[in-house]
Each structure stands twice: as structure tokens, then as C-alpha cells.
Amino acid sequence: NAGVMQNPRHLVRRRGQEARLRCSPMKGHSHVYWYRQLPEEGLKFMVYLQKENIIDESGMPKERFSAEFPKEGPSILRIQQVVRGDSAAYFCASSPSSGRTSSAQYFGPGTRLLVL
Amino acid sequence: AQSVSQHNHHVILSEAASLELGCNYSYGGTVNLFWYVQYPGQHLQLLLKYFSGDPLVKGIKGFEAEFIKSKFSFNLRKPSVQWSDTAEYFCAVIPSGGGATNKLIFGTGTLLAVQP
């Protein structure tokens, strides 16, 4: 089984440009999570999505960041007008279900975003 | 606010030494607990998880962790480390119970270097 796939693995953008990060969950998984790892810090939750629904976006910056998980295709994390502080590793994870007996989340390889 | 503390940021051991990495969380309710490992150049992999039942959990590669509810701790252990265990280790928690979503709260990680 293919694991969680993310692309691109590395992304370089200049300040003011847009970054689009893609995540394809594991087969059979319908829940997607995005996390961000800033330099010298642990992973921080950003957003939790199910197909066509944002369940929890409490970790998303209020501006410039958006996420979607359409009915068809990968989940997309979009960062508009990037700034140097957006440079980080962005990880996607997926799980087959959620609820009181939470399933473990399986992580992709991450996208390393560098903003020049 | 809910948080996860990993007190050892860097650990250096010789091969065959025993390992214990500390993890404490601040949440009074039911929790699901995880240890993830990130080998150099690779993505996060699940080492072990605790949802309920026996508080001593066995994971892959000879790792185990013990959930001590009274101490809010979930320490990771391995009786004899190998050079290949060199990696960064992350403790994570999902506070479960009514209204909670499935977001992982991570510690800042512990970098383990095993000397041959």
C-alpha cells in the first residue's frame, strides 16, 4: 500500500508568491491533517479535514492560509503572498476514522518550503 | 492550554545502553498517546500508541512505553539501543472525549544520537 504522499518535497518561493502543497492520503483514509514544523520547534497542528469539509482549523493562521480536501483529488494547503516566516516543513497525515477511539495518524514525507 | 513536554532535547548514548525518554502532558481527561520517530531524511513513523487497556505498550523495534496516569507521563524505553536508533523522537497526545477533535499535540522532540 502506498503511504501518504506529498508533493512537492521541496518548494522555493519568493516573498509575495503563492505556495500550493498537495497531499494524497493513504488508500482508504478519509481524514487529512496538516501540521507545520518551524525550525527548532515541534510539529504544530494546523487543520483537520474530511472530504469537502473543514472539521477543525484552529491552528491555521487567520490570513493567507487556506486548505481544502475536495471530493476528488488531493488535499491542498495554499499559502498566499508568502513571507520568510512561512519557511518550514509542512506535514500531512491521514487516518481512516476519528471519534472517541481515535485512529493513529500516518504521516507523509513533508514539503520543505523555503521563502527567499 | 494543553501541552506536551519532552524534557530531554538531546540524548547521546553508546550502543547497548538503555534508553528512557520522558514525556509528560497537561490534560486532565482521557488521552490517546503516541510516540513517533523520525530517522534522518525520513518522515515520521509511528512507534507505538496507547488508547486503553494495559498501560505498558509494546511497539516496533523493541521499544515500549508506559502510561502512568497519576503522573501524566508516557515515557519511552528500550533496554539496549543500536546505532540505527539514531533519530528524533516525538511524543504526542490526542485529548479525547466529548467535543475534542483528532488533532495531535506534539512535544518538541528529543534528538537521540547512538555512538557505535
GROMACS .gro file of N, CA, C and O in nm, chain A residues 33 35 37 42-43 45 48 56 58 91 95 97-98 100 102-109 112, chain B residues 32 34 36 38 41 43-44 46 49 51 88 90 94 96-98 101-104 106-108:
model
  184
   33TYR      N    1  -0.490   1.567   0.787
   33TYR     CA    2  -0.445   1.667   0.884
   33TYR      C    3  -0.319   1.734   0.828
   33TYR      O    4  -0.236   1.666   0.768
   35TYR      N    5   0.014   1.967   0.946
   35TYR     CA    6   0.095   2.016   1.057
   35TYR      C    7   0.211   2.095   1.001
   35TYR      O    8   0.257   2.071   0.889
   37GLN      N    9   0.608   2.238   1.094
   37GLN     CA   10   0.723   2.229   1.182
   37GLN      C   11   0.817   2.344   1.149
   37GLN      O   12   0.885   2.342   1.046
   42GLY      N   13   0.868   2.178   1.754
   42GLY     CA   14   0.794   2.056   1.724
   42GLY      C   15   0.684   2.083   1.624
   42GLY      O   16   0.663   2.195   1.580
   43LEU      N   17   0.614   1.979   1.587
   43LEU     CA   18   0.505   1.992   1.492
   43LEU      C   19   0.384   2.058   1.559
   43LEU      O   20   0.349   2.025   1.672
   45PHE      N   21  -0.024   2.155   1.497
   45PHE     CA   22  -0.145   2.127   1.421
   45PHE      C   23  -0.192   2.253   1.350
   45PHE      O   24  -0.190   2.363   1.406
   48TYR      N   25  -0.770   2.016   1.016
   48TYR     CA   26  -0.818   1.878   1.004
   48TYR      C   27  -0.937   1.880   0.907
   48TYR      O   28  -1.031   1.957   0.925
   56ASP      N   29  -1.169   2.116   1.171
   56ASP     CA   30  -1.104   2.196   1.275
   56ASP      C   31  -0.991   2.273   1.210
   56ASP      O   32  -0.899   2.213   1.158
   58SER      N   33  -0.840   2.535   1.382
   58SER     CA   34  -0.798   2.619   1.493
   58SER      C   35  -0.649   2.653   1.490
   58SER      O   36  -0.607   2.749   1.553
   91PHE      N   37   0.377   1.901   0.705
   91PHE     CA   38   0.349   1.758   0.702
   91PHE      C   39   0.199   1.734   0.693
   91PHE      O   40   0.120   1.800   0.759
   95SER      N   41  -0.580   0.946   0.842
   95SER     CA   42  -0.629   0.838   0.927
   95SER      C   43  -0.759   0.788   0.868
   95SER      O   44  -0.829   0.861   0.797
   97SER      N   45  -1.036   0.699   1.036
   97SER     CA   46  -1.157   0.740   1.105
   97SER      C   47  -1.117   0.824   1.223
   97SER      O   48  -1.002   0.830   1.261
   98SER      N   49  -1.213   0.887   1.281
   98SER     CA   50  -1.188   0.961   1.403
   98SER      C   51  -1.300   0.929   1.499
   98SER      O   52  -1.385   0.848   1.472
  100ARG      N   53  -1.413   0.872   1.927
  100ARG     CA   54  -1.366   0.853   2.064
  100ARG      C   55  -1.252   0.754   2.070
  100ARG      O   56  -1.164   0.764   2.152
  102SER      N   57  -0.979   0.711   1.872
  102SER     CA   58  -0.908   0.770   1.759
  102SER      C   59  -0.812   0.673   1.696
  102SER      O   60  -0.746   0.596   1.764
  103SER      N   61  -0.803   0.681   1.569
  103SER     CA   62  -0.704   0.602   1.497
  103SER      C   63  -0.574   0.677   1.492
  103SER      O   64  -0.569   0.798   1.501
  104ALA      N   65  -0.468   0.603   1.475
  104ALA     CA   66  -0.338   0.666   1.461
  104ALA      C   67  -0.333   0.739   1.328
  104ALA      O   68  -0.402   0.704   1.233
  105GLN      N   69  -0.253   0.843   1.324
  105GLN     CA   70  -0.232   0.919   1.202
  105GLN      C   71  -0.100   0.877   1.140
  105GLN      O   72   0.000   0.859   1.209
  106TYR      N   73  -0.101   0.866   1.008
  106TYR     CA   74   0.017   0.824   0.935
  106TYR      C   75   0.064   0.941   0.851
  106TYR      O   76  -0.014   1.002   0.779
  107PHE      N   77   0.192   0.969   0.860
  107PHE     CA   78   0.246   1.092   0.805
  107PHE      C   79   0.312   1.072   0.669
  107PHE      O   80   0.370   0.967   0.640
  108GLY      N   81   0.304   1.177   0.591
  108GLY     CA   82   0.378   1.183   0.467
  108GLY      C   83   0.519   1.235   0.489
  108GLY      O   84   0.555   1.270   0.601
  109PRO      N   85   0.597   1.244   0.381
  109PRO     CA   86   0.737   1.284   0.393
  109PRO      C   87   0.757   1.433   0.414
  109PRO      O   88   0.867   1.477   0.446
  112ARG      N   89   0.918   2.075   0.225
  112ARG     CA   90   1.003   2.179   0.284
  112ARG      C   91   0.988   2.305   0.201
  112ARG      O   92   1.025   2.307   0.084
  148ASN      N   93  -0.530   0.982   2.429
  148ASN     CA   94  -0.463   0.883   2.347
  148ASN      C   95  -0.319   0.930   2.331
  148ASN      O   96  -0.294   1.049   2.308
  150PHE      N   97   0.095   0.873   2.188
  150PHE     CA   98   0.171   0.821   2.076
  150PHE      C   99   0.319   0.857   2.091
  150PHE      O  100   0.354   0.960   2.149
  152TYR      N  101   0.624   0.891   1.802
  152TYR     CA  102   0.664   0.885   1.664
  152TYR      C  103   0.817   0.899   1.657
  152TYR      O  104   0.879   0.962   1.743
  154GLN      N  105   1.145   0.993   1.380
  154GLN     CA  106   1.185   1.047   1.250
  154GLN      C  107   1.333   1.018   1.230
  154GLN      O  108   1.419   1.083   1.291
  157GLY      N  109   1.642   1.213   0.737
  157GLY     CA  110   1.598   1.217   0.598
  157GLY      C  111   1.468   1.146   0.569
  157GLY      O  112   1.428   1.135   0.453
  159HIS      N  113   1.042   1.043   0.691
  159HIS     CA  114   0.924   1.104   0.750
  159HIS      C  115   0.890   1.040   0.884
  159HIS      O  116   0.951   0.940   0.923
  160LEU      N  117   0.798   1.100   0.953
  160LEU     CA  118   0.755   1.050   1.083
  160LEU      C  119   0.693   0.911   1.070
  160LEU      O  120   0.609   0.888   0.984
  162LEU      N  121   0.514   0.592   1.306
  162LEU     CA  122   0.454   0.558   1.435
  162LEU      C  123   0.533   0.446   1.501
  162LEU      O  124   0.553   0.339   1.443
  165LYS      N  125   0.145   0.323   2.022
  165LYS     CA  126   0.030   0.405   2.062
  165LYS      C  127  -0.040   0.341   2.180
  165LYS      O  128  -0.033   0.220   2.200
  167PHE      N  129  -0.426   0.360   2.357
  167PHE     CA  130  -0.563   0.410   2.359
  167PHE      C  131  -0.632   0.372   2.490
  167PHE      O  132  -0.700   0.453   2.553
  204GLU      N  133   1.513   1.135   1.571
  204GLU     CA  134   1.441   1.228   1.658
  204GLU      C  135   1.309   1.162   1.699
  204GLU      O  136   1.239   1.105   1.615
  206PHE      N  137   0.937   1.189   1.893
  206PHE     CA  138   0.831   1.283   1.929
  206PHE      C  139   0.722   1.211   2.007
  206PHE      O  140   0.669   1.110   1.962
  210ILE      N  141  -0.349   1.300   2.187
  210ILE     CA  142  -0.480   1.347   2.141
  210ILE      C  143  -0.571   1.347   2.264
  210ILE      O  144  -0.600   1.240   2.318
  212SER      N  145  -0.892   1.312   2.412
  212SER     CA  146  -1.018   1.260   2.359
  212SER      C  147  -1.130   1.292   2.456
  212SER      O  148  -1.109   1.350   2.560
  213GLY      N  149  -1.249   1.255   2.420
  213GLY     CA  150  -1.364   1.292   2.499
  213GLY      C  151  -1.453   1.387   2.422
  213GLY      O  152  -1.422   1.432   2.314
  214GLY      N  153  -1.567   1.416   2.476
  214GLY     CA  154  -1.667   1.493   2.404
  214GLY      C  155  -1.617   1.624   2.351
  214GLY      O  156  -1.556   1.704   2.421
  217THR      N  157  -1.145   1.723   1.887
  217THR     CA  158  -1.117   1.674   1.754
  217THR      C  159  -0.993   1.586   1.761
  217THR      O  160  -0.939   1.561   1.867
  218ASN      N  161  -0.949   1.543   1.647
  218ASN     CA  162  -0.847   1.440   1.640
  218ASN      C  163  -0.708   1.498   1.625
  218ASN      O  164  -0.620   1.432   1.573
  219LYS      N  165  -0.685   1.621   1.670
  219LYS     CA  166  -0.555   1.680   1.644
  219LYS      C  167  -0.451   1.631   1.743
  219LYS      O  168  -0.476   1.619   1.863
  220LEU      N  169  -0.334   1.603   1.689
  220LEU     CA  170  -0.220   1.562   1.771
  220LEU      C  171  -0.152   1.685   1.829
  220LEU      O  172  -0.127   1.782   1.758
  222PHE      N  173   0.200   1.778   1.983
  222PHE     CA  174   0.333   1.720   1.987
  222PHE      C  175   0.422   1.785   2.091
  222PHE      O  176   0.410   1.906   2.119
  223GLY      N  177   0.513   1.707   2.144
  223GLY     CA  178   0.625   1.764   2.218
  223GLY      C  179   0.727   1.818   2.120
  223GLY      O  180   0.714   1.801   1.998
  224THR      N  181   0.830   1.881   2.173
  224THR     CA  182   0.930   1.944   2.086
  224THR      C  183   1.031   1.846   2.031
  224THR      O  184   1.113   1.882   1.947
   0.00000   0.00000   0.00000
